[in-house]
CSV table of C-alpha atoms in Angstrom, one decimal:
chain,number,residue,atom,x,y,z
W,1,MET,CA,14.4,11.8,20.8
W,2,SER,CA,15.0,8.2,19.5
W,3,LEU,CA,12.8,7.0,17.0
W,4,PRO,CA,10.1,5.1,19.3
W,5,GLN,CA,9.8,8.3,21.5
W,6,GLN,CA,9.4,10.1,18.1
W,7,VAL,CA,6.7,7.4,17.0
W,8,ILE,CA,4.6,8.4,19.8
W,9,THR,CA,5.1,12.1,20.0
W,10,ILE,CA,3.5,12.3,16.7
W,11,ALA,CA,0.5,9.6,18.0
W,12,LEU,CA,-0.4,11.5,20.6
W,13,CYS,CA,-0.3,14.6,18.3
W,14,VAL,CA,-2.6,12.4,16.2
W,15,PHE,CA,-4.8,11.2,18.8
W,16,GLY,CA,-5.7,15.4,20.4
W,17,THR,CA,-6.4,16.3,16.7
W,18,MET,CA,-8.5,13.4,16.6
W,19,ALA,CA,-10.0,13.7,19.9
W,20,THR,CA,-11.2,16.7,19.4
W,21,ARG,CA,-13.2,15.9,16.2
W,22,PHE,CA,-14.8,13.0,16.9
W,23,LEU,CA,-15.7,13.8,20.5
W,24,PRO,CA,-18.9,15.8,19.9
W,25,PHE,CA,-20.1,13.3,17.3
W,26,LEU,CA,-19.3,10.5,20.4
W,27,LEU,CA,-21.0,12.2,22.8
W,28,PHE,CA,-24.2,13.3,20.8
W,29,SER,CA,-24.9,9.9,18.7
W,30,SER,CA,-27.0,9.9,15.9
W,31,LYS,CA,-29.6,7.2,17.7
W,32,LYS,CA,-30.7,9.4,20.0
W,33,PRO,CA,-32.2,13.2,19.7
W,34,THR,CA,-29.7,15.7,20.0
W,35,PRO,CA,-30.6,18.4,23.1
W,36,LYS,CA,-32.2,21.7,22.1
W,37,TYR,CA,-29.2,23.9,23.3
W,38,ILE,CA,-26.9,21.7,21.6
W,39,GLN,CA,-28.7,21.5,18.2
W,40,TYR,CA,-29.0,25.3,19.1
W,41,LEU,CA,-25.0,25.5,18.9
W,42,GLY,CA,-24.9,24.3,16.3
W,43,ASN,CA,-27.0,26.6,13.8
W,44,ALA,CA,-26.0,29.5,16.2
W,45,LEU,CA,-22.1,28.8,16.3
W,46,PRO,CA,-20.6,29.0,12.8
W,47,SER,CA,-21.4,32.6,12.0
W,48,ALA,CA,-18.8,32.8,14.9
W,49,ILE,CA,-16.6,30.7,14.0
W,50,PHE,CA,-16.6,32.2,10.8
W,51,GLY,CA,-15.4,35.4,12.1
W,52,MET,CA,-13.2,33.8,14.6
W,53,LEU,CA,-11.0,32.1,11.5
W,54,VAL,CA,-11.0,35.3,9.8
W,55,VAL,CA,-9.5,37.5,13.2
W,56,TYR,CA,-7.6,33.7,13.1
W,57,CYS,CA,-5.7,34.2,10.5
W,58,LEU,CA,-4.9,37.5,10.8
W,59,LYS,CA,-3.4,36.6,14.2
W,60,ASN,CA,-0.1,37.4,13.6
W,61,VAL,CA,-0.6,41.0,11.8
W,62,GLU,CA,1.4,43.5,13.2
W,63,VAL,CA,-0.5,47.0,14.0
W,64,LEU,CA,1.8,49.0,15.7
W,65,SER,CA,4.9,47.8,12.9
W,66,GLY,CA,6.3,47.5,9.6
W,67,SER,CA,3.2,48.1,7.2
W,68,ARG,CA,0.6,48.3,9.7
W,69,GLY,CA,-1.7,45.4,8.5
W,70,LEU,CA,-2.3,48.1,5.4
W,71,PRO,CA,-1.9,45.3,3.1
W,72,GLU,CA,-4.7,43.3,4.9
W,73,CYS,CA,-6.8,45.8,5.1
W,74,ILE,CA,-6.5,47.2,1.5
W,75,ALA,CA,-6.3,43.1,0.1
W,76,ILE,CA,-9.7,42.4,2.7
W,77,LEU,CA,-12.0,45.5,1.2
W,78,ALA,CA,-10.8,43.9,-2.2
W,79,VAL,CA,-12.0,40.6,-1.4
W,80,VAL,CA,-15.2,41.8,-0.1
W,81,GLY,CA,-16.0,44.9,-2.9
W,82,ILE,CA,-14.9,42.5,-5.7
W,83,HIS,CA,-17.6,39.7,-3.6
W,84,LEU,CA,-19.9,41.9,-3.2
W,85,TRP,CA,-20.4,42.9,-7.1
W,86,LYS,CA,-20.4,39.9,-9.0
W,87,ARG,CA,-20.8,37.0,-6.3
W,88,GLN,CA,-18.7,34.7,-7.8
W,89,MET,CA,-16.1,32.8,-4.6
W,90,LEU,CA,-13.5,32.0,-7.0
W,91,LEU,CA,-13.2,35.4,-8.9
W,92,SER,CA,-12.6,37.1,-5.1
W,93,ILE,CA,-11.0,34.8,-3.6
W,94,ALA,CA,-8.2,35.1,-6.3
W,95,GLY,CA,-8.5,38.4,-6.7
W,96,GLY,CA,-7.9,39.6,-3.6
W,97,THR,CA,-4.6,37.1,-3.1
W,98,VAL,CA,-3.4,38.6,-6.4
W,99,CYS,CA,-4.1,42.2,-4.6
W,100,TYR,CA,-2.2,41.8,-1.7
W,101,MET,CA,0.4,39.4,-2.9
W,102,ALA,CA,1.1,42.8,-5.7
W,103,LEU,CA,1.4,44.8,-1.9
W,104,VAL,CA,3.2,43.2,-0.3
W,105,GLN,CA,6.1,42.4,-3.0
W,106,PHE,CA,5.8,45.9,-4.4
W,107,VAL,CA,4.1,48.7,-2.5
W,108,PHE,CA,4.9,48.1,0.6
H,1,MET,CA,-37.5,1.8,-4.5
H,2,ALA,CA,-36.6,5.2,-3.9
H,3,TYR,CA,-36.4,6.5,-7.4
H,4,ASN,CA,-40.3,4.5,-8.9
H,5,ASP,CA,-43.1,6.1,-8.0
H,6,PHE,CA,-46.9,5.9,-8.7
H,7,ASP,CA,-48.5,8.5,-10.4
H,8,GLU,CA,-51.8,10.2,-8.9
H,9,ARG,CA,-54.2,7.3,-11.6
H,10,GLY,CA,-51.9,5.1,-9.6
H,11,VAL,CA,-49.8,3.8,-12.7
H,12,TYR,CA,-46.1,2.5,-11.6
H,13,ILE,CA,-43.9,5.6,-13.6
H,14,MET,CA,-40.1,4.7,-14.1
H,15,LYS,CA,-37.6,7.1,-13.2
H,16,GLU,CA,-34.3,6.2,-14.3
H,17,VAL,CA,-32.0,5.4,-11.5
H,18,PRO,CA,-29.0,6.9,-11.6
H,19,SER,CA,-25.6,4.5,-12.3
H,20,LYS,CA,-23.5,4.5,-9.0
H,21,ARG,CA,-20.7,5.3,-10.9
H,22,ARG,CA,-22.8,7.8,-12.1
H,23,VAL,CA,-23.7,9.7,-8.5
H,24,ILE,CA,-19.7,9.2,-7.5
H,25,LEU,CA,-18.5,11.4,-10.6
H,26,ALA,CA,-21.1,13.8,-10.1
H,27,ALA,CA,-20.6,14.5,-7.1
H,28,ALA,CA,-16.3,14.4,-7.9
H,29,ARG,CA,-17.2,17.1,-10.4
H,30,GLN,CA,-19.2,19.2,-8.3
H,31,ALA,CA,-16.6,19.3,-5.4
H,32,PHE,CA,-13.7,20.5,-7.0
H,33,PRO,CA,-13.8,23.8,-8.3
H,34,CYS,CA,-15.3,24.4,-4.5
H,35,THR,CA,-11.5,23.6,-3.5
H,36,ILE,CA,-9.3,25.3,-6.1
H,37,PRO,CA,-8.8,28.1,-3.4
H,38,ILE,CA,-7.3,25.6,-1.3
H,39,PHE,CA,-5.1,23.7,-3.4
H,40,ALA,CA,-3.6,27.0,-3.7
H,41,GLY,CA,-3.7,27.5,0.1
H,42,PHE,CA,-2.5,23.6,0.9
H,43,TRP,CA,0.4,23.8,-2.0
H,44,PHE,CA,1.8,26.7,-0.4
H,45,LEU,CA,1.7,26.2,3.0
H,46,GLY,CA,2.3,21.8,2.2
H,47,LEU,CA,5.5,23.1,0.8
H,48,THR,CA,7.2,25.5,3.6
H,49,TYR,CA,5.9,22.9,5.8
H,50,GLY,CA,7.5,20.4,3.6
H,51,ILE,CA,11.1,22.8,3.6
H,52,TYR,CA,10.5,23.1,7.1
H,53,MET,CA,10.6,19.5,8.4
H,54,ASN,CA,13.7,18.9,5.6
H,55,ILE,CA,15.7,21.5,6.9
H,56,SER,CA,15.6,20.6,10.0
H,57,GLY,CA,17.0,17.0,10.2
H,58,PHE,CA,13.9,15.2,8.7
H,59,SER,CA,13.6,12.6,6.1
H,60,PHE,CA,11.2,13.2,3.9
H,61,LEU,CA,8.6,10.2,5.2
H,62,TYR,CA,7.7,12.4,8.2
H,63,PRO,CA,5.9,15.5,6.6
H,64,MET,CA,4.5,13.0,4.0
H,65,ALA,CA,3.2,10.4,7.2
H,66,MET,CA,2.7,13.5,9.6
H,67,SER,CA,0.7,15.6,6.9
H,68,PHE,CA,-1.2,12.4,6.3
H,69,ILE,CA,-2.3,11.3,10.2
H,70,ILE,CA,-2.6,14.7,11.6
H,71,TYR,CA,-3.9,16.3,9.1
H,72,GLY,CA,-3.7,19.9,11.1
H,73,GLY,CA,-1.6,22.6,9.4
H,74,SER,CA,-0.7,24.5,12.3
H,75,LEU,CA,0.0,21.8,14.6
H,76,GLU,CA,2.0,20.0,12.9
H,77,PHE,CA,4.6,22.8,12.2
H,78,ILE,CA,4.6,23.0,16.1
H,79,ALA,CA,5.4,18.8,16.3
H,80,VAL,CA,8.8,19.9,14.3
H,81,GLU,CA,9.7,21.9,17.4
H,82,MET,CA,8.4,19.1,19.9
H,83,LEU,CA,9.9,16.3,18.2
H,84,LEU,CA,13.8,19.0,18.2
H,85,SER,CA,12.5,18.9,21.6
H,86,PRO,CA,13.1,16.4,24.6
H,87,PHE,CA,10.1,14.3,24.8
H,88,ALA,CA,7.8,15.4,27.2
H,89,PRO,CA,4.8,13.6,26.4
H,90,LEU,CA,2.5,15.2,28.7
H,91,GLN,CA,3.1,18.9,27.5
H,92,THR,CA,2.9,17.5,23.7
H,93,LEU,CA,-0.5,16.1,24.3
H,94,ALA,CA,-1.8,19.2,26.3
H,95,MET,CA,-0.9,21.3,23.7
H,96,ALA,CA,-2.5,19.2,20.3
H,97,LEU,CA,-6.2,19.5,22.5
H,98,LEU,CA,-5.5,23.2,23.2
H,99,ILE,CA,-4.4,24.1,19.7
H,100,GLN,CA,-6.8,22.0,17.9
H,101,ALA,CA,-9.9,22.6,20.5
H,102,ARG,CA,-11.9,24.7,17.8
H,103,HIS,CA,-12.3,21.2,15.6
H,104,LEU,CA,-15.3,20.8,18.7
H,105,PHE,CA,-17.0,23.1,17.5
H,106,TYR,CA,-16.9,21.8,13.8
H,107,GLY,CA,-18.6,18.7,14.8
H,108,ILE,CA,-21.0,20.3,16.9
H,109,SER,CA,-22.2,22.3,13.5
H,110,MET,CA,-22.0,19.2,11.6
H,111,LEU,CA,-23.6,17.2,13.8
H,112,ASP,CA,-26.5,17.2,11.4
H,113,LYS,CA,-24.8,17.5,8.4
H,114,PHE,CA,-23.1,14.2,9.0
H,115,ARG,CA,-26.1,12.6,10.0
H,116,GLY,CA,-26.3,9.0,7.9
H,117,MET,CA,-22.8,8.9,5.6
H,118,GLY,CA,-22.2,5.3,7.3
H,119,TRP,CA,-18.6,4.7,6.3
H,120,LYS,CA,-18.3,8.1,4.7
H,121,LYS,CA,-19.1,9.8,8.2
H,122,ILE,CA,-15.6,7.9,9.7
H,123,TYR,CA,-13.8,10.1,7.0
H,124,LEU,CA,-15.5,13.1,7.3
H,125,ILE,CA,-14.8,13.7,10.8
H,126,PHE,CA,-11.3,12.3,10.2
H,127,GLY,CA,-10.3,15.1,7.9
H,128,MET,CA,-12.3,18.4,8.8
H,129,CYS,CA,-9.2,20.6,9.0
H,130,ASP,CA,-10.7,24.1,8.7
H,131,GLU,CA,-10.9,24.5,5.4
H,132,THR,CA,-12.9,21.7,5.1
H,133,PHE,CA,-15.1,22.1,7.6
H,134,SER,CA,-16.3,25.3,6.1
H,135,ILE,CA,-16.3,24.3,2.7
H,136,ASN,CA,-18.7,21.1,3.5
H,137,TYR,CA,-20.6,23.8,6.4
H,138,SER,CA,-21.0,26.5,3.5
H,139,ALA,CA,-21.3,25.0,0.4
H,140,GLN,CA,-24.4,25.0,-1.4
H,141,VAL,CA,-25.1,21.0,-2.6
H,142,PRO,CA,-27.3,21.2,-6.4
H,143,ASP,CA,-30.0,19.0,-6.5
H,144,GLY,CA,-29.6,15.7,-7.7
H,145,VAL,CA,-25.9,15.9,-6.6
H,146,ASP,CA,-25.4,13.6,-3.8
H,147,ARG,CA,-24.2,15.0,0.0
H,148,GLY,CA,-22.3,12.9,1.1
H,149,TRP,CA,-19.9,11.9,-1.6
H,150,PHE,CA,-19.8,15.8,-2.4
H,151,MET,CA,-18.7,16.2,1.0
H,152,PHE,CA,-16.5,13.2,0.6
H,153,PHE,CA,-14.8,14.3,-2.1
H,154,VAL,CA,-13.8,17.7,-0.8
H,155,THR,CA,-12.2,16.5,2.2
H,156,LEU,CA,-10.7,13.9,0.0
H,157,PHE,CA,-9.1,15.9,-2.6
H,158,ASN,CA,-7.8,19.1,0.5
H,159,HIS,CA,-6.3,16.1,2.4
H,160,LEU,CA,-4.3,15.2,-0.9
H,161,TYR,CA,-3.3,18.1,-1.6
H,162,TRP,CA,-2.3,19.1,2.1
H,163,CYS,CA,-0.2,15.5,2.0
H,164,SER,CA,1.0,15.8,-1.4
H,165,ALA,CA,2.4,19.4,-0.4
H,166,ALA,CA,3.9,18.6,2.4
H,167,THR,CA,5.7,14.9,0.6
H,168,ALA,CA,7.1,17.8,-2.0
H,169,GLY,CA,8.8,19.6,0.5
H,170,GLY,CA,10.4,17.6,2.2
H,171,ILE,CA,12.0,15.4,-0.8
H,172,LEU,CA,13.1,19.1,-2.4
H,173,GLY,CA,13.6,20.6,0.3
H,174,SER,CA,15.3,23.6,0.2
H,175,LEU,CA,16.1,23.3,-3.2
H,176,ILE,CA,13.6,25.2,-4.3
H,177,SER,CA,12.5,28.7,-3.7
H,178,PHE,CA,9.9,30.6,-4.6
H,179,ASP,CA,9.1,33.9,-4.6
H,180,THR,CA,5.2,33.8,-3.5
H,181,GLU,CA,5.1,36.2,-0.7
H,182,GLY,CA,1.7,37.1,0.1
H,183,LEU,CA,0.7,33.7,-1.7
H,184,ASP,CA,-0.8,32.6,2.0
H,185,PHE,CA,-3.3,35.3,1.5
H,186,VAL,CA,-5.3,32.9,0.0
H,187,MET,CA,-6.7,31.5,3.1
H,188,THR,CA,-8.2,34.8,4.6
H,189,ALA,CA,-9.7,35.9,1.2
H,190,MET,CA,-11.4,32.3,2.0
H,191,PHE,CA,-12.9,32.8,5.3
H,192,VAL,CA,-13.3,36.2,4.4
H,193,VAL,CA,-15.9,35.0,1.8
H,194,ILE,CA,-17.6,32.5,3.5
H,195,PHE,CA,-18.0,34.6,6.3
H,196,LEU,CA,-19.9,36.9,3.5
H,197,GLU,CA,-21.9,34.5,2.5
H,198,GLN,CA,-22.6,33.8,5.9
H,199,TRP,CA,-23.6,37.1,6.9
H,200,LEU,CA,-25.5,37.2,3.5
H,201,LYS,CA,-27.5,34.6,4.3
H,202,GLU,CA,-29.1,36.4,8.0
H,203,LYS,CA,-31.1,38.5,8.5
H,204,LYS,CA,-29.9,39.6,12.2
H,205,HIS,CA,-25.6,38.9,12.6
H,206,TYR,CA,-25.5,38.7,16.3
H,207,SER,CA,-23.1,35.3,16.3
H,208,ALA,CA,-20.7,36.9,13.5
H,209,VAL,CA,-20.5,40.2,15.0
H,210,ILE,CA,-20.2,38.1,18.6
H,211,GLY,CA,-17.7,35.8,16.8
H,212,VAL,CA,-15.2,38.8,15.2
H,213,GLY,CA,-16.1,41.1,18.0
H,214,VAL,CA,-14.9,38.3,21.0
H,215,SER,CA,-11.4,36.9,18.8
H,216,ALA,CA,-9.9,40.3,17.9
H,217,LEU,CA,-10.8,41.7,21.9
H,218,CYS,CA,-8.8,38.2,22.8
H,219,LEU,CA,-6.1,38.5,20.2
H,220,LEU,CA,-5.2,42.0,21.5
H,221,ILE,CA,-5.6,40.7,25.6
H,222,PHE,CA,-4.2,37.3,25.1
H,223,GLY,CA,-2.1,37.8,22.3
H,224,ALA,CA,-0.9,36.2,19.0
H,225,ASP,CA,-0.1,32.5,21.0
H,226,SER,CA,-2.7,31.9,23.3
H,227,PHE,CA,-6.2,34.0,22.9
H,228,MET,CA,-8.3,31.2,20.8
H,229,ILE,CA,-10.0,29.0,24.5
H,230,PRO,CA,-10.5,32.1,25.9
H,231,THR,CA,-12.4,33.6,22.6
H,232,MET,CA,-13.9,30.1,21.9
H,233,ALA,CA,-15.3,30.0,26.1
H,234,CYS,CA,-16.2,34.0,25.5
H,235,ILE,CA,-18.5,33.2,22.4
H,236,LEU,CA,-20.0,30.0,23.9
H,237,CYS,CA,-21.2,32.4,26.6
H,238,LEU,CA,-22.6,35.2,25.3
H,239,LEU,CA,-24.4,33.1,22.6
H,240,THR,CA,-25.6,30.9,26.2
H,241,VAL,CA,-26.4,34.7,27.3
H,242,PHE,CA,-28.2,35.6,24.0
H,243,ARG,CA,-29.5,32.2,23.4
H,244,GLN,CA,-33.4,34.0,23.2
H,245,SER,CA,-32.5,37.2,21.5
H,246,ILE,CA,-31.0,35.1,18.7
H,247,GLU,CA,-33.2,31.8,18.4
H,248,LYS,CA,-35.5,35.1,18.2
H,249,ALA,CA,-34.1,37.2,15.5
H,250,GLY,CA,-34.4,33.6,13.6
H,251,ASP,CA,-31.1,34.4,12.1
H,252,LEU,CA,-30.3,30.9,11.9
H,253,SER,CA,-29.1,29.4,8.3
């Protein structure tokens, strides 16, 4: 690939990304009231999105081979447990991550 | 006159107007702790990305520029392969739109929260990656802290972590080897916590269950590389079909 072709490729990646980020704001300008259906989606979507992002993070876990997703399962349980116990975001995240690193480095 | 007021006897009260600098500093101080998990995650992923570009034969200027202006992790990794393959602009654009389509959902969720943010709005939208969106959507900003500046700093800090890590990886390349296997779990842990917080806030969990269930099912059916678009379509369908019950349950935060 020549340099101009590389520049175009990168520019297209930027354009694709920014199109998806800016489009809702361009379609529903703040001057006109947002349609009720879109308002509803704006309220209902986030719970579904966070669920989707958790699955997205785990998409490459092999359930049928290797450690069979056990370290991920245990570490997520640890995150949930610590969080319900102390309700401190940083502590839950750090605890779960340390637990996961220990599992993949020493146990599995 | 925003900060000044009259009391019930009509006496003019002077409230202390916080100076602009103090408002900005307070927001930055509030925003920083929220971004610490992302600091860890982005440094790990960003370094990996920079090293990957370095061993693929690119100067550090590439990861530096790409992390700054594309600023979307998964696409940047794939862009490395695109740059090494024959020039295919249409395919590149289609790929970028498909991989990044989930940002449409973030925008719809942030329409209200970004209202009236002035010039900051442009940057907030530009820098709205998965992690930044999640923090800006879910963080409880205390009274007295300016929400606009808070979100601005969350976005800025995350952006800087990602760029500096990608650049460092691009410069140092294969010189660094680290035993940090499993550190990338920090991102998963963060999304689990945010999901859990959202769950605890709700009375009913229709939307959360739809999100996890549909994503898991689509992952099983379509596989890791192509499950996001069907997932998003199914989530939209189900939320639309069950709109009445979801709205009636009033489990919208």
